[in-house]
Structure formats: structure tokens, C-alpha cells
PDB file of C-alpha atoms in Angstrom:
ATOM      1  CA  MET D   1     115.508  77.717 102.222  1.00  0.00           C
ATOM      2  CA  SER D   2     113.773  78.801  99.014  1.00  0.00           C
ATOM      3  CA  VAL D   3     113.961  82.368  97.726  1.00  0.00           C
ATOM      4  CA  THR D   4     110.251  82.628  98.490  1.00  0.00           C
ATOM      5  CA  ASP D   5     110.935  81.829 102.165  1.00  0.00           C
ATOM      6  CA  GLU D   6     113.623  84.531 102.272  1.00  0.00           C
ATOM      7  CA  LEU D   7     111.136  87.049 100.858  1.00  0.00           C
ATOM      8  CA  LEU D   8     108.627  86.075 103.557  1.00  0.00           C
ATOM      9  CA  GLU D   9     111.252  86.752 106.227  1.00  0.00           C
ATOM     10  CA  ASN D  10     111.861  90.156 104.620  1.00  0.00           C
ATOM     11  CA  ASN D  11     108.116  90.838 104.732  1.00  0.00           C
ATOM     12  CA  LYS D  12     107.989  90.132 108.481  1.00  0.00           C
ATOM     13  CA  ARG D  13     110.605  92.817 109.083  1.00  0.00           C
ATOM     14  CA  PHE D  14     108.817  95.196 106.693  1.00  0.00           C
ATOM     15  CA  ALA D  15     105.480  94.726 108.464  1.00  0.00           C
ATOM     16  CA  GLU D  16     107.034  95.403 111.883  1.00  0.00           C
ATOM     17  CA  SER D  17     107.771  98.993 110.899  1.00  0.00           C
ATOM     18  CA  PHE D  18     104.763  99.417 108.601  1.00  0.00           C
ATOM     19  CA  SER D  19     102.439 102.359 108.995  1.00  0.00           C
ATOM     20  CA  VAL D  20      99.541 103.380 106.795  1.00  0.00           C
ATOM     21  CA  ARG D  21      99.940 106.928 105.513  1.00  0.00           C
ATOM     22  CA  ALA D  22      97.809 109.231 107.643  1.00  0.00           C
ATOM     23  CA  GLY D  23      94.660 110.689 106.147  1.00  0.00           C
ATOM     24  CA  ALA D  24      92.580 109.436 103.282  1.00  0.00           C
ATOM     25  CA  PRO D  25      94.885 109.298 100.263  1.00  0.00           C
ATOM     26  CA  LYS D  26      93.559 110.802  97.103  1.00  0.00           C
ATOM     27  CA  GLY D  27      93.344 108.311  94.251  1.00  0.00           C
ATOM     28  CA  PRO D  28      96.352 107.839  91.983  1.00  0.00           C
ATOM     29  CA  ARG D  29      96.393 110.038  88.863  1.00  0.00           C
ATOM     30  CA  VAL D  30      98.960 108.149  86.814  1.00  0.00           C
ATOM     31  CA  ALA D  31      99.516 104.606  85.591  1.00  0.00           C
ATOM     32  CA  VAL D  32     103.086 103.457  84.958  1.00  0.00           C
ATOM     33  CA  VAL D  33     103.683 100.631  82.472  1.00  0.00           C
ATOM     34  CA  ALA D  34     107.191  99.222  82.907  1.00  0.00           C
ATOM     35  CA  CYS D  35     109.319  96.204  82.111  1.00  0.00           C
ATOM     36  CA  MET D  36     109.516  93.424  84.721  1.00  0.00           C
ATOM     37  CA  ASP D  37     113.355  93.629  84.717  1.00  0.00           C
ATOM     38  CA  ALA D  38     114.961  92.882  88.091  1.00  0.00           C
ATOM     39  CA  ARG D  39     117.218  95.960  87.920  1.00  0.00           C
ATOM     40  CA  LEU D  40     114.329  98.390  87.454  1.00  0.00           C
ATOM     41  CA  ASP D  41     112.393  99.550  90.518  1.00  0.00           C
ATOM     42  CA  PRO D  42     109.781 101.974  89.188  1.00  0.00           C
ATOM     43  CA  ALA D  43     108.782 103.171  92.668  1.00  0.00           C
ATOM     44  CA  ARG D  44     112.328 104.193  93.585  1.00  0.00           C
ATOM     45  CA  ALA D  45     113.254 105.462  90.108  1.00  0.00           C
ATOM     46  CA  LEU D  46     110.157 107.677  89.928  1.00  0.00           C
ATOM     47  CA  GLY D  47     109.936 108.595  93.609  1.00  0.00           C
ATOM     48  CA  LEU D  48     106.502 107.031  94.022  1.00  0.00           C
ATOM     49  CA  GLU D  49     104.931 107.088  97.464  1.00  0.00           C
ATOM     50  CA  SER D  50     102.099 104.806  98.536  1.00  0.00           C
ATOM     51  CA  GLY D  51      98.955 105.818  96.670  1.00  0.00           C
ATOM     52  CA  ASP D  52     100.709 107.708  93.869  1.00  0.00           C
ATOM     53  CA  ALA D  53     100.452 105.378  90.867  1.00  0.00           C
ATOM     54  CA  HIS D  54      99.210 102.112  89.500  1.00  0.00           C
ATOM     55  CA  VAL D  55     102.224 100.124  88.339  1.00  0.00           C
ATOM     56  CA  ILE D  56     101.701  97.643  85.515  1.00  0.00           C
ATOM     57  CA  ARG D  57     104.665  95.482  84.503  1.00  0.00           C
ATOM     58  CA  ASN D  58     105.370  92.689  82.051  1.00  0.00           C
ATOM     59  CA  ALA D  59     108.195  91.297  79.921  1.00  0.00           C
ATOM     60  CA  GLY D  60     109.377  94.316  77.950  1.00  0.00           C
ATOM     61  CA  GLY D  61     106.825  96.796  79.247  1.00  0.00           C
ATOM     62  CA  VAL D  62     104.980  96.312  75.967  1.00  0.00           C
ATOM     63  CA  ILE D  63     101.327  97.202  75.422  1.00  0.00           C
ATOM     64  CA  THR D  64      99.416  93.941  75.180  1.00  0.00           C
ATOM     65  CA  GLU D  65      95.699  93.244  75.549  1.00  0.00           C
ATOM     66  CA  ASP D  66      96.253  92.596  79.262  1.00  0.00           C
ATOM     67  CA  VAL D  67      97.873  96.004  79.703  1.00  0.00           C
ATOM     68  CA  VAL D  68      94.886  97.527  77.910  1.00  0.00           C
ATOM     69  CA  ARG D  69      92.642  95.655  80.377  1.00  0.00           C
ATOM     70  CA  SER D  70      94.637  97.045  83.298  1.00  0.00           C
ATOM     71  CA  LEU D  71      94.572 100.583  81.857  1.00  0.00           C
ATOM     72  CA  VAL D  72      90.803 100.330  81.366  1.00  0.00           C
ATOM     73  CA  VAL D  73      90.445  99.409  85.053  1.00  0.00           C
ATOM     74  CA  SER D  74      92.970 102.094  86.074  1.00  0.00           C
ATOM     75  CA  GLN D  75      91.338 104.919  84.132  1.00  0.00           C
ATOM     76  CA  ARG D  76      87.665 104.028  83.904  1.00  0.00           C
ATOM     77  CA  LEU D  77      87.122 102.541  87.360  1.00  0.00           C
ATOM     78  CA  LEU D  78      89.907 104.133  89.401  1.00  0.00           C
ATOM     79  CA  GLY D  79      90.346 107.551  87.801  1.00  0.00           C
ATOM     80  CA  THR D  80      93.943 107.835  86.502  1.00  0.00           C
ATOM     81  CA  GLU D  81      94.522 110.262  83.624  1.00  0.00           C
ATOM     82  CA  GLU D  82      98.187 109.991  82.616  1.00  0.00           C
ATOM     83  CA  ILE D  83     100.293 107.081  81.356  1.00  0.00           C
ATOM     84  CA  VAL D  84     104.074 106.751  81.745  1.00  0.00           C
ATOM     85  CA  LEU D  85     105.852 104.005  79.773  1.00  0.00           C
ATOM     86  CA  VAL D  86     109.242 102.762  80.985  1.00  0.00           C
ATOM     87  CA  HIS D  87     111.410 100.538  78.834  1.00  0.00           C
ATOM     88  CA  HIS D  88     115.127 100.204  79.637  1.00  0.00           C
ATOM     89  CA  THR D  89     118.595  99.656  78.237  1.00  0.00           C
ATOM     90  CA  ASP D  90     120.032  96.112  78.011  1.00  0.00           C
ATOM     91  CA  CYS D  91     116.525  94.574  77.946  1.00  0.00           C
ATOM     92  CA  GLY D  92     116.244  90.789  77.688  1.00  0.00           C
ATOM     93  CA  MET D  93     113.613  91.256  74.982  1.00  0.00           C
ATOM     94  CA  LEU D  94     116.382  92.514  72.667  1.00  0.00           C
ATOM     95  CA  ARG D  95     118.262  89.206  72.931  1.00  0.00           C
ATOM     96  CA  PHE D  96     115.904  86.764  71.208  1.00  0.00           C
ATOM     97  CA  ARG D  97     113.381  86.553  68.410  1.00  0.00           C
ATOM     98  CA  ASP D  98     109.912  85.076  68.771  1.00  0.00           C
ATOM     99  CA  ASP D  99     110.102  82.338  66.142  1.00  0.00           C
ATOM    100  CA  PRO D 100     113.107  80.308  67.378  1.00  0.00           C
ATOM    101  CA  VAL D 101     111.756  80.349  70.958  1.00  0.00           C
ATOM    102  CA  LYS D 102     108.305  79.285  69.783  1.00  0.00           C
ATOM    103  CA  ASP D 103     109.926  76.521  67.689  1.00  0.00           C
ATOM    104  CA  GLU D 104     111.771  75.326  70.798  1.00  0.00           C
ATOM    105  CA  ILE D 105     108.628  75.386  72.950  1.00  0.00           C
ATOM    106  CA  GLU D 106     106.715  73.510  70.263  1.00  0.00           C
ATOM    107  CA  SER D 107     109.389  70.833  69.970  1.00  0.00           C
ATOM    108  CA  GLU D 108     109.504  70.377  73.780  1.00  0.00           C
ATOM    109  CA  THR D 109     105.805  70.497  74.607  1.00  0.00           C
ATOM    110  CA  GLY D 110     104.072  69.646  71.330  1.00  0.00           C
ATOM    111  CA  LEU D 111     102.207  72.950  71.611  1.00  0.00           C
ATOM    112  CA  ARG D 112     103.046  76.174  69.790  1.00  0.00           C
ATOM    113  CA  PRO D 113     102.203  79.255  71.901  1.00  0.00           C
ATOM    114  CA  PRO D 114      99.225  81.013  70.304  1.00  0.00           C
ATOM    115  CA  PHE D 115     100.536  84.374  71.522  1.00  0.00           C
ATOM    116  CA  ALA D 116     103.404  86.662  70.490  1.00  0.00           C
ATOM    117  CA  LEU D 117     106.398  86.730  72.829  1.00  0.00           C
ATOM    118  CA  GLU D 118     106.818  90.415  71.856  1.00  0.00           C
ATOM    119  CA  ALA D 119     110.609  90.398  71.441  1.00  0.00           C
ATOM    120  CA  PHE D 120     111.877  93.593  69.817  1.00  0.00           C
ATOM    121  CA  THR D 121     115.091  94.755  68.145  1.00  0.00           C
ATOM    122  CA  ASP D 122     115.115  98.453  69.020  1.00  0.00           C
ATOM    123  CA  VAL D 123     114.128  99.818  72.418  1.00  0.00           C
ATOM    124  CA  ASP D 124     113.228 103.321  71.202  1.00  0.00           C
ATOM    125  CA  GLY D 125     111.198 101.770  68.406  1.00  0.00           C
ATOM    126  CA  ASP D 126     109.284  99.627  70.865  1.00  0.00           C
ATOM    127  CA  VAL D 127     108.513 102.636  73.066  1.00  0.00           C
ATOM    128  CA  ARG D 128     107.073 104.350  69.976  1.00  0.00           C
ATOM    129  CA  GLN D 129     105.147 101.179  69.102  1.00  0.00           C
ATOM    130  CA  SER D 130     103.750 101.105  72.651  1.00  0.00           C
ATOM    131  CA  ILE D 131     102.652 104.751  72.454  1.00  0.00           C
ATOM    132  CA  ALA D 132     101.053 104.048  69.057  1.00  0.00           C
ATOM    133  CA  ARG D 133      99.173 101.029  70.432  1.00  0.00           C
ATOM    134  CA  ILE D 134      97.735 103.134  73.261  1.00  0.00           C
ATOM    135  CA  ARG D 135      96.763 106.018  70.961  1.00  0.00           C
ATOM    136  CA  ALA D 136      95.024 103.564  68.601  1.00  0.00           C
ATOM    137  CA  ASN D 137      93.094 101.720  71.300  1.00  0.00           C
ATOM    138  CA  PRO D 138      89.410 102.610  71.548  1.00  0.00           C
ATOM    139  CA  PHE D 139      88.977 101.093  75.032  1.00  0.00           C
ATOM    140  CA  ILE D 140      91.419 103.434  76.832  1.00  0.00           C
ATOM    141  CA  PRO D 141      89.512 106.631  77.678  1.00  0.00           C
ATOM    142  CA  GLU D 142      92.508 108.975  78.277  1.00  0.00           C
ATOM    143  CA  ARG D 143      95.090 108.254  75.610  1.00  0.00           C
ATOM    144  CA  ASP D 144      96.607 111.662  74.871  1.00  0.00           C
ATOM    145  CA  ALA D 145      98.614 112.105  78.082  1.00  0.00           C
ATOM    146  CA  VAL D 146     100.983 109.209  77.346  1.00  0.00           C
ATOM    147  CA  ARG D 147     104.772 109.632  77.347  1.00  0.00           C
ATOM    148  CA  GLY D 148     107.464 107.019  76.869  1.00  0.00           C
ATOM    149  CA  PHE D 149     110.930 106.704  78.385  1.00  0.00           C
ATOM    150  CA  VAL D 150     114.028 104.524  78.318  1.00  0.00           C
ATOM    151  CA  TYR D 151     115.559 103.906  81.759  1.00  0.00           C
ATOM    152  CA  ASP D 152     119.341 103.552  81.697  1.00  0.00           C
ATOM    153  CA  VAL D 153     120.244 100.638  83.997  1.00  0.00           C
ATOM    154  CA  GLU D 154     123.794 102.024  84.310  1.00  0.00           C
ATOM    155  CA  THR D 155     122.850 105.546  85.410  1.00  0.00           C
ATOM    156  CA  GLY D 156     119.283 105.320  86.754  1.00  0.00           C
ATOM    157  CA  ARG D 157     118.275 108.103  84.398  1.00  0.00           C
ATOM    158  CA  LEU D 158     115.128 108.272  82.246  1.00  0.00           C
ATOM    159  CA  ARG D 159     115.412 109.517  78.671  1.00  0.00           C
ATOM    160  CA  GLU D 160     112.221 110.519  76.896  1.00  0.00           C
ATOM    161  CA  VAL D 161     111.487 108.980  73.479  1.00  0.00           C
ATOM    162  CA  ARG D 162     109.851 111.454  71.131  1.00  0.00           C
TER     163      ARG D 162
ATOM    164  CA  MET Q   1     102.779 120.716  85.986  1.00  0.00           C
ATOM    165  CA  SER Q   2     101.562 117.213  85.144  1.00  0.00           C
ATOM    166  CA  VAL Q   3     102.124 114.262  87.463  1.00  0.00           C
ATOM    167  CA  THR Q   4     104.448 112.870  84.799  1.00  0.00           C
ATOM    168  CA  ASP Q   5     106.631 116.009  85.044  1.00  0.00           C
ATOM    169  CA  GLU Q   6     106.794 115.611  88.828  1.00  0.00           C
ATOM    170  CA  LEU Q   7     107.938 111.997  88.414  1.00  0.00           C
ATOM    171  CA  LEU Q   8     110.665 113.156  86.016  1.00  0.00           C
ATOM    172  CA  GLU Q   9     111.897 115.622  88.628  1.00  0.00           C
ATOM    173  CA  ASN Q  10     111.961 112.765  91.149  1.00  0.00           C
ATOM    174  CA  ASN Q  11     113.981 110.676  88.684  1.00  0.00           C
ATOM    175  CA  LYS Q  12     116.625 113.418  88.367  1.00  0.00           C
ATOM    176  CA  ARG Q  13     117.188 113.335  92.118  1.00  0.00           C
ATOM    177  CA  PHE Q  14     117.204 109.512  92.091  1.00  0.00           C
ATOM    178  CA  ALA Q  15     119.810 109.387  89.310  1.00  0.00           C
ATOM    179  CA  GLU Q  16     122.096 111.825  91.147  1.00  0.00           C
ATOM    180  CA  SER Q  17     122.664 109.308  93.928  1.00  0.00           C
ATOM    181  CA  PHE Q  18     122.397 106.210  91.732  1.00  0.00           C
ATOM    182  CA  SER Q  19     125.062 103.546  91.795  1.00  0.00           C
ATOM    183  CA  VAL Q  20     125.099 100.178  90.072  1.00  0.00           C
ATOM    184  CA  ARG Q  21     125.552  97.343  92.544  1.00  0.00           C
ATOM    185  CA  ALA Q  22     129.179  96.245  92.479  1.00  0.00           C
ATOM    186  CA  GLY Q  23     130.068  92.932  90.888  1.00  0.00           C
ATOM    187  CA  ALA Q  24     128.204  90.912  88.306  1.00  0.00           C
ATOM    188  CA  PRO Q  25     124.777  90.196  89.779  1.00  0.00           C
ATOM    189  CA  LYS Q  26     123.572  86.649  89.506  1.00  0.00           C
ATOM    190  CA  GLY Q  27     120.318  86.342  87.601  1.00  0.00           C
ATOM    191  CA  PRO Q  28     117.036  86.576  89.493  1.00  0.00           C
ATOM    192  CA  ARG Q  29     115.618  83.259  90.708  1.00  0.00           C
ATOM    193  CA  VAL Q  30     112.053  84.328  91.383  1.00  0.00           C
ATOM    194  CA  ALA Q  31     109.227  86.032  89.516  1.00  0.00           C
ATOM    195  CA  VAL Q  32     106.657  87.998  91.522  1.00  0.00           C
ATOM    196  CA  VAL Q  33     103.168  88.477  90.058  1.00  0.00           C
ATOM    197  CA  ALA Q  34     101.334  91.243  91.911  1.00  0.00           C
ATOM    198  CA  CYS Q  35      98.407  93.609  91.611  1.00  0.00           C
ATOM    199  CA  MET Q  36      99.062  97.103  90.171  1.00  0.00           C
ATOM    200  CA  ASP Q  37      97.495  98.721  93.279  1.00  0.00           C
ATOM    201  CA  ALA Q  38      99.061 102.050  94.264  1.00  0.00           C
ATOM    202  CA  ARG Q  39      99.361 101.048  97.948  1.00  0.00           C
ATOM    203  CA  LEU Q  40     101.364  97.901  97.208  1.00  0.00           C
ATOM    204  CA  ASP Q  41     105.117  98.223  96.616  1.00  0.00           C
ATOM    205  CA  PRO Q  42     106.343  94.665  96.040  1.00  0.00           C
ATOM    206  CA  ALA Q  43     110.024  95.646  96.228  1.00  0.00           C
ATOM    207  CA  ARG Q  44     109.647  97.215  99.685  1.00  0.00           C
ATOM    208  CA  ALA Q  45     107.148  94.661 100.981  1.00  0.00           C
ATOM    209  CA  LEU Q  46     109.378  91.730  99.960  1.00  0.00           C
ATOM    210  CA  GLY Q  47     112.739  93.389 100.596  1.00  0.00           C
ATOM    211  CA  LEU Q  48     113.831  93.040  96.968  1.00  0.00           C
ATOM    212  CA  GLU Q  49     117.211  94.441  96.003  1.00  0.00           C
ATOM    213  CA  SER Q  50     118.221  95.245  92.434  1.00  0.00           C
ATOM    214  CA  GLY Q  51     118.612  91.980  90.522  1.00  0.00           C
ATOM    215  CA  ASP Q  52     116.550  89.848  92.913  1.00  0.00           C
ATOM    216  CA  ALA Q  53     113.264  89.299  91.055  1.00  0.00           C
ATOM    217  CA  HIS Q  54     111.239  89.918  87.945  1.00  0.00           C
ATOM    218  CA  VAL Q  55     108.117  91.820  88.969  1.00  0.00           C
ATOM    219  CA  ILE Q  56     105.019  91.353  86.826  1.00  0.00           C
ATOM    220  CA  ARG Q  57     101.950  93.440  87.708  1.00  0.00           C
ATOM    221  CA  ASN Q  58      98.451  93.971  86.334  1.00  0.00           C
ATOM    222  CA  ALA Q  59      94.951  94.799  87.512  1.00  0.00           C
ATOM    223  CA  GLY Q  60      94.288  92.208  90.223  1.00  0.00           C
ATOM    224  CA  GLY Q  61      97.552  90.303  89.880  1.00  0.00           C
ATOM    225  CA  VAL Q  62      95.590  87.689  87.937  1.00  0.00           C
ATOM    226  CA  ILE Q  63      97.158  85.108  85.639  1.00  0.00           C
ATOM    227  CA  THR Q  64      96.302  86.125  82.073  1.00  0.00           C
ATOM    228  CA  GLU Q  65      97.882  85.085  78.785  1.00  0.00           C
ATOM    229  CA  ASP Q  66     100.222  88.079  79.039  1.00  0.00           C
ATOM    230  CA  VAL Q  67     101.419  86.967  82.464  1.00  0.00           C
ATOM    231  CA  VAL Q  68     102.033  83.511  81.004  1.00  0.00           C
ATOM    232  CA  ARG Q  69     104.066  85.206  78.231  1.00  0.00           C
ATOM    233  CA  SER Q  70     106.098  87.093  80.848  1.00  0.00           C
ATOM    234  CA  LEU Q  71     106.626  83.937  82.933  1.00  0.00           C
ATOM    235  CA  VAL Q  72     107.773  82.057  79.814  1.00  0.00           C
ATOM    236  CA  VAL Q  73     110.371  84.787  79.181  1.00  0.00           C
ATOM    237  CA  SER Q  74     111.288  84.910  82.898  1.00  0.00           C
ATOM    238  CA  GLN Q  75     111.790  81.162  83.280  1.00  0.00           C
ATOM    239  CA  ARG Q  76     112.800  79.900  79.871  1.00  0.00           C
ATOM    240  CA  LEU Q  77     115.025  82.751  78.724  1.00  0.00           C
ATOM    241  CA  LEU Q  78     116.126  84.312  82.005  1.00  0.00           C
ATOM    242  CA  GLY Q  79     116.266  81.361  84.405  1.00  0.00           C
ATOM    243  CA  THR Q  80     113.831  82.017  87.284  1.00  0.00           C
ATOM    244  CA  GLU Q  81     112.474  78.947  89.087  1.00  0.00           C
ATOM    245  CA  GLU Q  82     109.967  80.170  91.689  1.00  0.00           C
ATOM    246  CA  ILE Q  83     106.745  82.173  91.410  1.00  0.00           C
ATOM    247  CA  VAL Q  84     105.247  84.364  94.156  1.00  0.00           C
ATOM    248  CA  LEU Q  85     101.689  85.663  93.686  1.00  0.00           C
ATOM    249  CA  VAL Q  86     100.589  88.764  95.607  1.00  0.00           C
ATOM    250  CA  HIS Q  87      96.943  89.798  95.747  1.00  0.00           C
ATOM    251  CA  HIS Q  88      95.796  92.212  98.470  1.00  0.00           C
ATOM    252  CA  THR Q  89      92.947  93.267 100.736  1.00  0.00           C
ATOM    253  CA  ASP Q  90      90.525  96.009  99.590  1.00  0.00           C
ATOM    254  CA  CYS Q  91      91.298  95.318  95.917  1.00  0.00           C
ATOM    255  CA  GLY Q  92      89.482  97.406  93.302  1.00  0.00           C
ATOM    256  CA  MET Q  93      88.742  94.199  91.380  1.00  0.00           C
ATOM    257  CA  LEU Q  94      86.327  93.229  94.174  1.00  0.00           C
ATOM    258  CA  ARG Q  95      84.196  96.331  93.578  1.00  0.00           C
ATOM    259  CA  PHE Q  96      82.768  95.682  90.099  1.00  0.00           C
ATOM    260  CA  ARG Q  97      81.597  92.897  87.849  1.00  0.00           C
ATOM    261  CA  ASP Q  98      82.700  92.465  84.240  1.00  0.00           C
ATOM    262  CA  ASP Q  99      79.336  92.614  82.512  1.00  0.00           C
ATOM    263  CA  PRO Q 100      78.057  96.038  83.632  1.00  0.00           C
ATOM    264  CA  VAL Q 101      81.432  97.646  82.829  1.00  0.00           C
ATOM    265  CA  LYS Q 102      81.529  96.001  79.414  1.00  0.00           C
ATOM    266  CA  ASP Q 103      77.932  97.152  78.810  1.00  0.00           C
ATOM    267  CA  GLU Q 104      78.984 100.713  79.674  1.00  0.00           C
ATOM    268  CA  ILE Q 105      82.059 100.589  77.406  1.00  0.00           C
ATOM    269  CA  GLU Q 106      79.937  99.196  74.578  1.00  0.00           C
ATOM    270  CA  SER Q 107      77.332 101.911  74.952  1.00  0.00           C
ATOM    271  CA  GLU Q 108      80.011 104.655  74.980  1.00  0.00           C
ATOM    272  CA  THR Q 109      82.313 103.394  72.238  1.00  0.00           C
ATOM    273  CA  GLY Q 110      80.130 101.083  70.160  1.00  0.00           C
ATOM    274  CA  LEU Q 111      82.687  98.327  70.819  1.00  0.00           C
ATOM    275  CA  ARG Q 112      82.402  95.539  73.384  1.00  0.00           C
ATOM    276  CA  PRO Q 113      85.811  94.555  74.792  1.00  0.00           C
ATOM    277  CA  PRO Q 114      86.672  91.073  73.491  1.00  0.00           C
ATOM    278  CA  PHE Q 115      88.585  90.334  76.705  1.00  0.00           C
ATOM    279  CA  ALA Q 116      87.588  89.563  80.298  1.00  0.00           C
ATOM    280  CA  LEU Q 117      88.134  92.373  82.812  1.00  0.00           C
ATOM    281  CA  GLU Q 118      88.894  89.641  85.399  1.00  0.00           C
ATOM    282  CA  ALA Q 119      86.924  91.131  88.304  1.00  0.00           C
ATOM    283  CA  PHE Q 120      86.571  88.690  91.195  1.00  0.00           C
ATOM    284  CA  THR Q 121      84.430  88.388  94.300  1.00  0.00           C
ATOM    285  CA  ASP Q 122      86.784  86.640  96.712  1.00  0.00           C
ATOM    286  CA  VAL Q 123      90.467  87.470  97.016  1.00  0.00           C
ATOM    287  CA  ASP Q 124      91.530  84.090  98.448  1.00  0.00           C
ATOM    288  CA  GLY Q 125      89.532  82.378  95.722  1.00  0.00           C
ATOM    289  CA  ASP Q 126      91.284  84.383  93.043  1.00  0.00           C
ATOM    290  CA  VAL Q 127      94.705  83.532  94.484  1.00  0.00           C
ATOM    291  CA  ARG Q 128      93.724  79.850  94.256  1.00  0.00           C
ATOM    292  CA  GLN Q 129      92.428  80.405  90.709  1.00  0.00           C
ATOM    293  CA  SER Q 130      95.756  82.031  89.794  1.00  0.00           C
ATOM    294  CA  ILE Q 131      97.754  79.122  91.230  1.00  0.00           C
ATOM    295  CA  ALA Q 132      95.492  76.692  89.347  1.00  0.00           C
ATOM    296  CA  ARG Q 133      96.000  78.586  86.076  1.00  0.00           C
ATOM    297  CA  ILE Q 134      99.772  78.380  86.456  1.00  0.00           C
ATOM    298  CA  ARG Q 135      99.738  74.690  87.377  1.00  0.00           C
ATOM    299  CA  ALA Q 136      97.544  73.938  84.335  1.00  0.00           C
ATOM    300  CA  ASN Q 137      99.618  75.909  81.836  1.00  0.00           C
ATOM    301  CA  PRO Q 138     101.820  73.811  79.557  1.00  0.00           C
ATOM    302  CA  PHE Q 139     104.020  76.756  78.495  1.00  0.00           C
ATOM    303  CA  ILE Q 140     105.424  77.534  81.965  1.00  0.00           C
ATOM    304  CA  PRO Q 141     108.374  75.181  82.548  1.00  0.00           C
ATOM    305  CA  GLU Q 142     108.618  75.467  86.380  1.00  0.00           C
ATOM    306  CA  ARG Q 143     105.092  75.440  87.768  1.00  0.00           C
ATOM    307  CA  ASP Q 144     105.422  73.521  91.027  1.00  0.00           C
ATOM    308  CA  ALA Q 145     107.228  76.191  93.062  1.00  0.00           C
ATOM    309  CA  VAL Q 146     104.311  78.627  93.037  1.00  0.00           C
ATOM    310  CA  ARG Q 147     102.873  80.112  96.238  1.00  0.00           C
ATOM    311  CA  GLY Q 148     100.133  82.686  96.651  1.00  0.00           C
ATOM    312  CA  PHE Q 149      99.649  85.430  99.236  1.00  0.00           C
ATOM    313  CA  VAL Q 150      97.248  88.181 100.260  1.00  0.00           C
ATOM    314  CA  TYR Q 151      98.953  91.436 101.262  1.00  0.00           C
ATOM    315  CA  ASP Q 152      97.100  93.350 103.966  1.00  0.00           C
ATOM    316  CA  VAL Q 153      97.165  97.033 102.974  1.00  0.00           C
ATOM    317  CA  GLU Q 154      96.493  98.003 106.624  1.00  0.00           C
ATOM    318  CA  THR Q 155      99.379  96.054 108.169  1.00  0.00           C
ATOM    319  CA  GLY Q 156     101.855  95.402 105.352  1.00  0.00           C
ATOM    320  CA  ARG Q 157     101.758  91.705 106.190  1.00  0.00           C
ATOM    321  CA  LEU Q 158     101.540  88.803 103.722  1.00  0.00           C
ATOM    322  CA  ARG Q 159      99.211  85.898 104.501  1.00  0.00           C
ATOM    323  CA  GLU Q 160      99.676  82.690 102.544  1.00  0.00           C
ATOM    324  CA  VAL Q 161      96.650  81.172 100.807  1.00  0.00           C
ATOM    325  CA  ARG Q 162      96.659  77.383 100.944  1.00  0.00           C
TER     326      ARG Q 162
END
């Protein structure tokens, strides 16, 4: 049985006890941008209920053009006004550099990825870089209410990066 | 009090009862690519425990270059082998088209976004498009074990798109 099949079995059990929250939910007011890491569950770590937040995730939780696209949709079309960034300790993005991986991909496939892998060497520094990318982006309407955090995978605690 | 401050209060309570899962977790074997929608919680809907899956999310759950980047990191550097795509009913991406929104952004900011917003008109069709983008991408090492689903926000149930 594949992992995917196991997840489908889990979904059957989930759906059996599923209920839509009563009443018309107000739209979410916050967008969370977090790393894809398997130890980080933004909904549990931030106490999110259904309807509370858009959750955008990628490798590193870095601000890329696709995250800008998602934030444009989140703010302009769906009305969120705050942004919460969540990086975390022991991130996989700290354990490689772009160039050697791109060299390896090029030697295996004959094609060099035309995009950055966005590895970083300092998690606090990358949170600050992410905040700076949002503040500098002309397409994101609400870019003042952005705050960045590092989630400690050993304690579950968020630490704000200032 | 901002929404962000409320989430930080939630995190304090979460961290008080936090415990790291005993034993060295094996690495995740699956990457989930899902929409950022506030009603969709992939961890709960798929029964994911800490360590089970990378979770990548954006507006629509569409396969963009940044998702390819995240899948490259997930598979090549962190060892996942399966991909699960989760779109959902009543998606915000069904309620606009790219051009009018880009016109509006251009008229407000003087800048036309140089990226697609990735709105779509048919959720099953976009799941198939996402599977096709993965299968056609030379940078993703494991692209056969990809399956796509539509999550019903009224029932919590996943339906496979074939």
C-alpha cells in the first residue's frame, strides 16, 4: 500500500466525523507563509480554526514570485490584511547551497534549473530577507502588517525576528 | 489586538503542551501540494502526523515554478517519492480571470504583474493540468507516483480526479 493510499484511508475516517462550522464564516484576515517542513503544522502551532487564515507553504517559507502571486490573491481578491512568516530551526534549506545542487541536476538531466533553489545560511537572516521582499513588492497591497518568526521544532515555540 | 497577536497567544498555549515525538522519525515519503484555502487543513484531512509529509500550498494548489523548486528540494534533497495534489470545491480561483485583475493592478500601481495569477475555470481540469505539469517537468526526479484530488469543503471528502 502506498503512502497516498494510507492518506486516503485517513481521509475516509476524517470525513465520517466532518461537520462544516455553523454560520457563514467571515473571511480570513491573515495569510501565513510557512516552510513545508514535515514537523511544522501551522494550523496546530497557531491555533487556526477553519476559515481563519490562508496558509501558503514552500521549501523554506521564502518569498518567491509564486508567494507574491498567492498574497495578491489573498489580499486583493479575498481580503486578508496581515502576513505572518514562519521559518523554523533545523531547516533543510540550511544544509545545502544552490550551486552544487544545480550542478548535480545539470549533470544528470542536461538541464540547469533556471530558478534559484533559495537555500540560505542563516534562518533569522532569511526571515529578514523575506520581510524585506514583501515590503519592497509593489503588487502586495498591505505590506506593513508583516511579522516574521522562527518556530523551534524542539519546543513548538515561535520566536519573533526583529 | 491584531490577528497576529491572537495567533501568538495560541502558540503559547500550544507550546505548553508540546512534546517532540519520541525516537528518530524516518523522513517523510510524500509531498502534498494543496490550495491555501482557509477551510482546508491538509494535516487534519489526510491524518498527517509530525514527520509524515512535506506540505506545499499556494493560491489554487497549482503547479508553478516555485512548487517545482519545492518538489526538487523535497525529492532530491529530502527523499520523498510520492506527490498528492489537493484542489477543492468552491475555490476562489474559479471566481476571477487573470486579465481583469492584472488590468486593475496595472491601473492602480502603474505596473502589470509579469506573472500569471493562475485562475482557472474548472477544478477537475486544473487538477489534470497540475498532474500534466509535473509529468512534463524534467527537474522532478519521481514524477510517476502523482495523484490528484478534489476536497469537498462541505463534506471533508477527497475525490480522485482521473
